[in-house]
């Protein structure tokens, strides 16, 4: 399907690059990396833009990610298994994305958050649900994450989530940062 997108003149070059980046972050160990770089170069992407593939894999490749993001047992894989059964017939599965932050917030509500991964302020009791949580993401947040926090705050009385970040990202600003 990805190869079909390459030959579609209605899809902009930047969007073709983003599709490749999404594919390769998931299937990083495939033999397709070199072929995709060649294909992108052949349809007009500059060498600097093609370098973003290596930059992204260096920035967020398997050796940088939390374990279990795409493999068995992790929170994302559990979500994916549940999602696969619910998306049959859905044309655009990319609209089904739920940011990892949503799962973290659900874990806070259920009081199942790991203190070793998300430490509490000293003097706090980990057995009680907090009334206020500050989430600050170094590197930046997305509008989707901000929307999820807003929805979470509206649906959950008694707990308030405050979201902050060093930047508000869209795909262009994120790739610019990764490429530096």
PDB file of C-alpha atoms in Angstrom:
ATOM      1  CA  UNK A   1       0.000   0.000   0.000  1.00  0.00           C
ATOM      2  CA  UNK A   2       2.860   2.326   0.742  1.00  0.00           C
ATOM      3  CA  UNK A   3       4.266   1.840  -2.759  1.00  0.00           C
ATOM      4  CA  UNK A   4       0.876   2.889  -4.186  1.00  0.00           C
ATOM      5  CA  UNK A   5       1.126   6.156  -2.242  1.00  0.00           C
ATOM      6  CA  UNK A   6       4.508   6.905  -3.824  1.00  0.00           C
ATOM      7  CA  UNK A   7       3.023   6.876  -7.299  1.00  0.00           C
ATOM      8  CA  UNK A   8      -0.052   8.929  -6.364  1.00  0.00           C
ATOM      9  CA  UNK A   9       0.490  12.501  -7.666  1.00  0.00           C
ATOM     10  CA  UNK A  10      -2.246  13.828  -5.352  1.00  0.00           C
ATOM     11  CA  UNK A  11      -0.122  13.077  -2.287  1.00  0.00           C
ATOM     12  CA  UNK A  12       2.458  15.762  -1.549  1.00  0.00           C
ATOM     13  CA  UNK A  13       6.129  14.834  -1.149  1.00  0.00           C
ATOM     14  CA  UNK A  14       6.163  15.887   2.504  1.00  0.00           C
ATOM     15  CA  UNK A  15       3.212  13.599   3.223  1.00  0.00           C
ATOM     16  CA  UNK A  16       4.921  10.706   1.445  1.00  0.00           C
ATOM     17  CA  UNK A  17       7.929  11.231   3.692  1.00  0.00           C
ATOM     18  CA  UNK A  18       5.713  11.225   6.773  1.00  0.00           C
ATOM     19  CA  UNK A  19       4.109   7.946   5.693  1.00  0.00           C
ATOM     20  CA  UNK A  20       7.556   6.384   5.290  1.00  0.00           C
ATOM     21  CA  UNK A  21       8.626   7.676   8.701  1.00  0.00           C
ATOM     22  CA  UNK A  22       5.544   6.184  10.362  1.00  0.00           C
ATOM     23  CA  UNK A  23       6.119   2.877   8.596  1.00  0.00           C
ATOM     24  CA  UNK A  24       9.804   2.697   9.462  1.00  0.00           C
ATOM     25  CA  UNK A  25       9.376   3.645  13.103  1.00  0.00           C
ATOM     26  CA  UNK A  26       7.086   0.615  13.367  1.00  0.00           C
ATOM     27  CA  UNK A  27       9.049  -1.748  11.116  1.00  0.00           C
ATOM     28  CA  UNK A  28      12.527  -0.447  11.839  1.00  0.00           C
ATOM     29  CA  UNK A  29      14.271  -3.777  11.337  1.00  0.00           C
ATOM     30  CA  UNK A  30      12.899  -4.295   7.854  1.00  0.00           C
ATOM     31  CA  UNK A  31      15.105  -4.316   4.786  1.00  0.00           C
ATOM     32  CA  UNK A  32      12.969  -1.574   3.273  1.00  0.00           C
ATOM     33  CA  UNK A  33      14.873   1.443   4.623  1.00  0.00           C
ATOM     34  CA  UNK A  34      17.368   1.742   1.781  1.00  0.00           C
ATOM     35  CA  UNK A  35      14.718   1.007  -0.864  1.00  0.00           C
ATOM     36  CA  UNK A  36      12.399   3.654   0.558  1.00  0.00           C
ATOM     37  CA  UNK A  37      15.176   6.237   0.642  1.00  0.00           C
ATOM     38  CA  UNK A  38      15.896   5.521  -3.022  1.00  0.00           C
ATOM     39  CA  UNK A  39      12.204   5.706  -3.910  1.00  0.00           C
ATOM     40  CA  UNK A  40      11.783   9.032  -2.092  1.00  0.00           C
ATOM     41  CA  UNK A  41      14.869  10.443  -3.825  1.00  0.00           C
ATOM     42  CA  UNK A  42      13.585   9.268  -7.204  1.00  0.00           C
ATOM     43  CA  UNK A  43      10.295  11.147  -6.748  1.00  0.00           C
ATOM     44  CA  UNK A  44      12.039  14.402  -5.856  1.00  0.00           C
ATOM     45  CA  UNK A  45      12.815  14.453  -2.135  1.00  0.00           C
ATOM     46  CA  UNK A  46      16.094  16.188  -1.334  1.00  0.00           C
ATOM     47  CA  UNK A  47      18.936  14.313   0.346  1.00  0.00           C
ATOM     48  CA  UNK A  48      18.436  16.479   3.458  1.00  0.00           C
ATOM     49  CA  UNK A  49      14.786  15.401   3.656  1.00  0.00           C
ATOM     50  CA  UNK A  50      15.778  11.754   3.156  1.00  0.00           C
ATOM     51  CA  UNK A  51      18.242  12.136   6.047  1.00  0.00           C
ATOM     52  CA  UNK A  52      15.228  12.651   8.310  1.00  0.00           C
ATOM     53  CA  UNK A  53      14.681   8.891   8.147  1.00  0.00           C
ATOM     54  CA  UNK A  54      18.023   8.223   9.849  1.00  0.00           C
ATOM     55  CA  UNK A  55      17.489  11.137  12.238  1.00  0.00           C
ATOM     56  CA  UNK A  56      14.080   9.858  13.337  1.00  0.00           C
ATOM     57  CA  UNK A  57      15.325   6.310  13.824  1.00  0.00           C
ATOM     58  CA  UNK A  58      18.234   7.668  15.838  1.00  0.00           C
ATOM     59  CA  UNK A  59      15.883   9.894  17.862  1.00  0.00           C
ATOM     60  CA  UNK A  60      13.071   7.403  18.484  1.00  0.00           C
ATOM     61  CA  UNK A  61      14.278   4.021  17.259  1.00  0.00           C
ATOM     62  CA  UNK A  62      13.968   0.763  19.161  1.00  0.00           C
ATOM     63  CA  UNK A  63      17.015   1.489  21.300  1.00  0.00           C
ATOM     64  CA  UNK A  64      15.485   4.808  22.458  1.00  0.00           C
ATOM     65  CA  UNK A  65      11.869   3.761  23.055  1.00  0.00           C
ATOM     66  CA  UNK A  66      10.341   2.235  26.130  1.00  0.00           C
ATOM     67  CA  UNK A  67      10.165  -1.518  25.836  1.00  0.00           C
ATOM     68  CA  UNK A  68       6.900  -3.052  24.707  1.00  0.00           C
ATOM     69  CA  UNK A  69       5.761  -0.155  22.537  1.00  0.00           C
ATOM     70  CA  UNK A  70       5.202  -2.384  19.523  1.00  0.00           C
ATOM     71  CA  UNK A  71       5.790  -5.857  20.972  1.00  0.00           C
ATOM     72  CA  UNK A  72       3.814  -8.226  23.166  1.00  0.00           C
ATOM     73  CA  UNK A  73       2.763  -7.256  26.642  1.00  0.00           C
ATOM     74  CA  UNK A  74       3.092  -3.496  26.416  1.00  0.00           C
ATOM     75  CA  UNK A  75       0.233  -1.080  26.825  1.00  0.00           C
ATOM     76  CA  UNK A  76       0.334  -0.155  23.138  1.00  0.00           C
ATOM     77  CA  UNK A  77       0.276  -3.769  21.996  1.00  0.00           C
ATOM     78  CA  UNK A  78      -2.719  -4.452  24.237  1.00  0.00           C
ATOM     79  CA  UNK A  79      -4.462  -1.443  22.734  1.00  0.00           C
ATOM     80  CA  UNK A  80      -3.521  -2.570  19.218  1.00  0.00           C
ATOM     81  CA  UNK A  81      -4.971  -6.045  19.743  1.00  0.00           C
ATOM     82  CA  UNK A  82      -8.245  -4.543  20.921  1.00  0.00           C
ATOM     83  CA  UNK A  83      -8.249  -2.021  18.125  1.00  0.00           C
ATOM     84  CA  UNK A  84      -7.604  -4.529  15.349  1.00  0.00           C
ATOM     85  CA  UNK A  85     -10.923  -6.215  15.999  1.00  0.00           C
ATOM     86  CA  UNK A  86     -12.772  -2.902  16.075  1.00  0.00           C
ATOM     87  CA  UNK A  87     -11.419  -1.335  12.874  1.00  0.00           C
ATOM     88  CA  UNK A  88     -12.483  -3.880  10.294  1.00  0.00           C
ATOM     89  CA  UNK A  89     -14.058  -1.926   7.525  1.00  0.00           C
ATOM     90  CA  UNK A  90     -12.632   1.423   8.703  1.00  0.00           C
ATOM     91  CA  UNK A  91     -10.860   3.042   5.768  1.00  0.00           C
ATOM     92  CA  UNK A  92      -8.500   5.339   7.685  1.00  0.00           C
ATOM     93  CA  UNK A  93      -7.038   3.527  10.682  1.00  0.00           C
ATOM     94  CA  UNK A  94      -4.747   6.490  11.455  1.00  0.00           C
ATOM     95  CA  UNK A  95      -7.711   8.366  12.925  1.00  0.00           C
ATOM     96  CA  UNK A  96      -7.885   5.652  15.590  1.00  0.00           C
ATOM     97  CA  UNK A  97      -4.650   6.790  17.299  1.00  0.00           C
ATOM     98  CA  UNK A  98      -4.736   7.321  21.041  1.00  0.00           C
ATOM     99  CA  UNK A  99      -1.692   9.053  22.555  1.00  0.00           C
ATOM    100  CA  UNK A 100       0.284   7.200  25.215  1.00  0.00           C
ATOM    101  CA  UNK A 101      -0.570  10.019  27.612  1.00  0.00           C
ATOM    102  CA  UNK A 102      -4.206   8.810  27.623  1.00  0.00           C
ATOM    103  CA  UNK A 103      -3.120   5.438  28.999  1.00  0.00           C
ATOM    104  CA  UNK A 104      -0.965   7.091  31.629  1.00  0.00           C
ATOM    105  CA  UNK A 105      -3.910   9.228  32.754  1.00  0.00           C
ATOM    106  CA  UNK A 106      -6.169   6.162  32.924  1.00  0.00           C
ATOM    107  CA  UNK A 107      -3.548   4.434  35.071  1.00  0.00           C
ATOM    108  CA  UNK A 108      -3.541   7.423  37.435  1.00  0.00           C
ATOM    109  CA  UNK A 109      -7.332   7.265  37.809  1.00  0.00           C
ATOM    110  CA  UNK A 110      -7.195   3.534  38.534  1.00  0.00           C
ATOM    111  CA  UNK A 111      -4.286   4.111  40.942  1.00  0.00           C
ATOM    112  CA  UNK A 112      -2.177   1.648  38.937  1.00  0.00           C
ATOM    113  CA  UNK A 113       0.632   3.993  38.028  1.00  0.00           C
ATOM    114  CA  UNK A 114       4.121   2.735  38.855  1.00  0.00           C
ATOM    115  CA  UNK A 115       5.933   4.951  41.349  1.00  0.00           C
ATOM    116  CA  UNK A 116       9.257   3.816  39.894  1.00  0.00           C
ATOM    117  CA  UNK A 117       8.304   5.127  36.452  1.00  0.00           C
ATOM    118  CA  UNK A 118       6.295   8.174  37.561  1.00  0.00           C
ATOM    119  CA  UNK A 119       7.574   9.246  40.990  1.00  0.00           C
ATOM    120  CA  UNK A 120       5.435  11.196  43.423  1.00  0.00           C
ATOM    121  CA  UNK A 121       6.436  14.338  45.249  1.00  0.00           C
ATOM    122  CA  UNK A 122       8.000  13.373  48.563  1.00  0.00           C
ATOM    123  CA  UNK A 123       5.450  13.168  51.331  1.00  0.00           C
ATOM    124  CA  UNK A 124       2.710  12.023  48.970  1.00  0.00           C
ATOM    125  CA  UNK A 125       0.912   8.774  49.618  1.00  0.00           C
ATOM    126  CA  UNK A 126       0.902   6.456  46.609  1.00  0.00           C
ATOM    127  CA  UNK A 127      -2.147   4.612  47.939  1.00  0.00           C
ATOM    128  CA  UNK A 128      -4.477   7.557  47.439  1.00  0.00           C
ATOM    129  CA  UNK A 129      -5.561   9.034  44.153  1.00  0.00           C
ATOM    130  CA  UNK A 130      -4.112  12.516  43.592  1.00  0.00           C
ATOM    131  CA  UNK A 131      -6.413  15.505  43.196  1.00  0.00           C
ATOM    132  CA  UNK A 132      -4.002  17.387  40.940  1.00  0.00           C
ATOM    133  CA  UNK A 133      -1.415  16.060  38.477  1.00  0.00           C
ATOM    134  CA  UNK A 134       1.113  18.141  36.584  1.00  0.00           C
ATOM    135  CA  UNK A 135       2.379  16.608  33.350  1.00  0.00           C
ATOM    136  CA  UNK A 136       5.287  18.397  31.702  1.00  0.00           C
ATOM    137  CA  UNK A 137       6.714  16.980  28.503  1.00  0.00           C
ATOM    138  CA  UNK A 138      10.243  18.041  27.716  1.00  0.00           C
ATOM    139  CA  UNK A 139      10.468  18.276  23.945  1.00  0.00           C
ATOM    140  CA  UNK A 140       6.880  19.295  23.488  1.00  0.00           C
ATOM    141  CA  UNK A 141       3.263  18.209  23.387  1.00  0.00           C
ATOM    142  CA  UNK A 142       0.766  17.870  20.574  1.00  0.00           C
ATOM    143  CA  UNK A 143      -2.677  19.379  20.203  1.00  0.00           C
ATOM    144  CA  UNK A 144      -4.056  15.837  20.336  1.00  0.00           C
ATOM    145  CA  UNK A 145      -2.505  15.341  23.778  1.00  0.00           C
ATOM    146  CA  UNK A 146      -3.916  18.687  24.937  1.00  0.00           C
ATOM    147  CA  UNK A 147      -7.354  17.650  23.675  1.00  0.00           C
ATOM    148  CA  UNK A 148      -7.134  14.317  25.547  1.00  0.00           C
ATOM    149  CA  UNK A 149      -6.245  16.147  28.772  1.00  0.00           C
ATOM    150  CA  UNK A 150      -9.202  18.494  28.273  1.00  0.00           C
ATOM    151  CA  UNK A 151     -11.529  15.531  27.696  1.00  0.00           C
ATOM    152  CA  UNK A 152     -10.056  13.739  30.704  1.00  0.00           C
ATOM    153  CA  UNK A 153     -10.585  16.763  32.975  1.00  0.00           C
ATOM    154  CA  UNK A 154     -14.202  17.115  31.797  1.00  0.00           C
ATOM    155  CA  UNK A 155     -14.955  13.436  32.415  1.00  0.00           C
ATOM    156  CA  UNK A 156     -13.229  13.043  35.788  1.00  0.00           C
ATOM    157  CA  UNK A 157     -14.359  15.146  38.720  1.00  0.00           C
ATOM    158  CA  UNK A 158     -12.070  15.261  41.700  1.00  0.00           C
ATOM    159  CA  UNK A 159      -8.842  15.169  39.717  1.00  0.00           C
ATOM    160  CA  UNK A 160      -7.316  17.933  37.632  1.00  0.00           C
ATOM    161  CA  UNK A 161      -4.579  17.384  35.060  1.00  0.00           C
ATOM    162  CA  UNK A 162      -2.349  20.312  34.118  1.00  0.00           C
ATOM    163  CA  UNK A 163      -0.410  19.815  30.885  1.00  0.00           C
ATOM    164  CA  UNK A 164       2.719  21.698  29.983  1.00  0.00           C
ATOM    165  CA  UNK A 165       5.537  21.289  27.539  1.00  0.00           C
ATOM    166  CA  UNK A 166       8.526  23.024  26.080  1.00  0.00           C
ATOM    167  CA  UNK A 167       6.714  23.370  22.738  1.00  0.00           C
ATOM    168  CA  UNK A 168       3.410  22.666  21.018  1.00  0.00           C
ATOM    169  CA  UNK A 169       4.265  20.434  18.094  1.00  0.00           C
ATOM    170  CA  UNK A 170       2.764  19.651  14.758  1.00  0.00           C
ATOM    171  CA  UNK A 171       4.438  17.211  12.367  1.00  0.00           C
ATOM    172  CA  UNK A 172       6.475  19.968  10.696  1.00  0.00           C
ATOM    173  CA  UNK A 173       7.908  21.403  13.920  1.00  0.00           C
ATOM    174  CA  UNK A 174       8.612  17.924  15.275  1.00  0.00           C
ATOM    175  CA  UNK A 175      10.505  16.818  12.160  1.00  0.00           C
ATOM    176  CA  UNK A 176      12.417  20.098  12.125  1.00  0.00           C
ATOM    177  CA  UNK A 177      13.539  19.439  15.704  1.00  0.00           C
ATOM    178  CA  UNK A 178      14.467  15.824  14.943  1.00  0.00           C
ATOM    179  CA  UNK A 179      16.488  16.901  11.902  1.00  0.00           C
ATOM    180  CA  UNK A 180      18.672  19.317  13.873  1.00  0.00           C
TER     181      UNK A 180
END
